[in-house]
Every structure is written in structure tokens, then in C-alpha cells.
Amino acid sequence: MGLVIFSVILLGALFADQIVPYEAVLKQNAPNRLQVPSKDNWFGTDNFGRDLFARVLHAAPTSLFIGIIVSLVSLVIGGTLGIACGYYGGKFDNLVMRFLDMISALPGNLLALVIVAALGANMRNMIISLIIGRIAPTARLSRSVALSISEQEYVEAARAGGSSDLRIIFKHCVPNASGTLIISTTMGIASVILGAASLSFIGLGVQPPRPEWGAMLNEARQYFRDSPHLMMIPGIAILLTSLSINMIGDGLRDSLDPKLKS
């Protein structure tokens, strides 16, 4: 079910221009503002008379891009650091993990807010801040997996057989840690989308005129009493996207976790 919902959202994001031209996102029609859903405007219109369906649809690629790119980059950086720390240990492990402890002294979203406020409010800086906020938890997870793998007998046999450290890491550590990291990364996409929406909601994320679900929620706040659909529809889009990704993550965990299989 999660895969079906996410596939619909993904197809809508990929073919947004073919479904509704991007010009409809920017086209204002003041006399037609704050209209309820109708056959001409499926989701109604916002306070500038812009078609809400077009804006919600064209906001999907932005949110999905942010979620996927932040999760993948943090996986590469955090996963590499964590596996290296778990395998080598010693001073290198202590140095890197204490540095990551310093970074994670602030919660991820609060750290992202501080970084964006310092660098400036735009989409690029928001992506950088979200990546930095996710490196530490990803590194901790991959380190814990690498620590358990490095103590296995097949790793000791590979060392005794003369295999290099890089060969052991890429042939044994990375493949055996991939299941846990894939599950964590998949479920992390949903939290990144929520974090990006939160930053955009307070004006520190995606900037107008590009549509984004969190920014749309912020714009609709003052009209909630008379036009609640302006907030409800972007909120439902965030909810369905996050829920479907979490459901996919649960399914991957059920299929990839050997403990659950047994």
C-alpha cells in the first residue's frame, strides 16, 4: 500500500509539467481568490487566485528531491565515517565520534535552523543544513553495525588470509551493513521532508515563487477559518508522502532484517 501511494506521488512529481504546465503555478487571478474546490480548480485557489492543485503538484518534485538527495548524501558521508570508525577503532574512532557528538549536541532540526539562519534562507543552504544534521545519526548507526561485523569469524579469517582493510570493508562490512542502512535511509527520507517543510514554514527554506508544501501551509495560516482547504490539502500531501515512505521502510525492514525472518 505504501509503495502504491508513493508511486502515484512520484509519477505526479515526474510528470507534473505534462499534467499541469508550470505557468499555472504562477498565474494570479485576483477575482478568483480563495475559491473552494471545483471542476475548474480541483483543489480551489489560494489568496492570490493561483490554482492550488498546480501548486501542490509542482511542490512534490521539490520535496522529494530534498528528501532523497539529503538522505543519500548523508548516507554516503555518515556511512563511510561510521564504518571506518567501527572497523579501525582506536584514536581515529574517538576523534571522529567526539566531533560528531559535538555536532549532535543540538537536535537535527534545530541545528539545521541555526545553520540556515547563519548562511541565509534558500534551498541550497537548507539542503546543506539538513545533510549536516543527519550525518551524526547515520554515522552512529553504521559504526554500531560495523563494530558487530568486524568481530565476526569470517572477517578474522579474511584478515588471516592476508586481505587488505579496504577489501574487507567493501567485501564484507559494506554488504552486510547495507540492509540496515537502506532501511534507515528510506525511513529517513520522510523525516527530511518533514524537516524541510518545517524550515520552509518559518521562511528559512524554499523561497517564493517556487512552491513548497511547508511554505504553502505558512501562507494559508491566516485564511484557515474561512478557507481551511488551503492548509489541509498541502498538509495531507505531506502526510501521505511521509506515511507511504515509512510504510515502505517497514516493508523493507520485514524483508531485509534476518531476525524478523527467523
PDB file of N, CA, C and O in Angstrom, residues 57 139 238:
ATOM      1  N   LEU A  57       0.957  20.020  -6.813  1.00  0.00           N
ATOM      2  CA  LEU A  57       1.586  19.062  -7.722  1.00  0.00           C
ATOM      3  C   LEU A  57       3.031  19.435  -8.008  1.00  0.00           C
ATOM      4  O   LEU A  57       3.928  18.578  -7.971  1.00  0.00           O
ATOM      5  N   ALA A 139      26.144   8.044  10.988  1.00  0.00           N
ATOM      6  CA  ALA A 139      27.468   7.528  11.335  1.00  0.00           C
ATOM      7  C   ALA A 139      27.395   6.621  12.561  1.00  0.00           C
ATOM      8  O   ALA A 139      28.065   5.578  12.614  1.00  0.00           O
ATOM      9  N   ILE A 238       1.820  16.216   2.599  1.00  0.00           N
ATOM     10  CA  ILE A 238       2.965  15.875   3.453  1.00  0.00           C
ATOM     11  C   ILE A 238       2.687  14.577   4.203  1.00  0.00           C
ATOM     12  O   ILE A 238       3.559  13.689   4.295  1.00  0.00           O
TER      13      ILE A 238
END
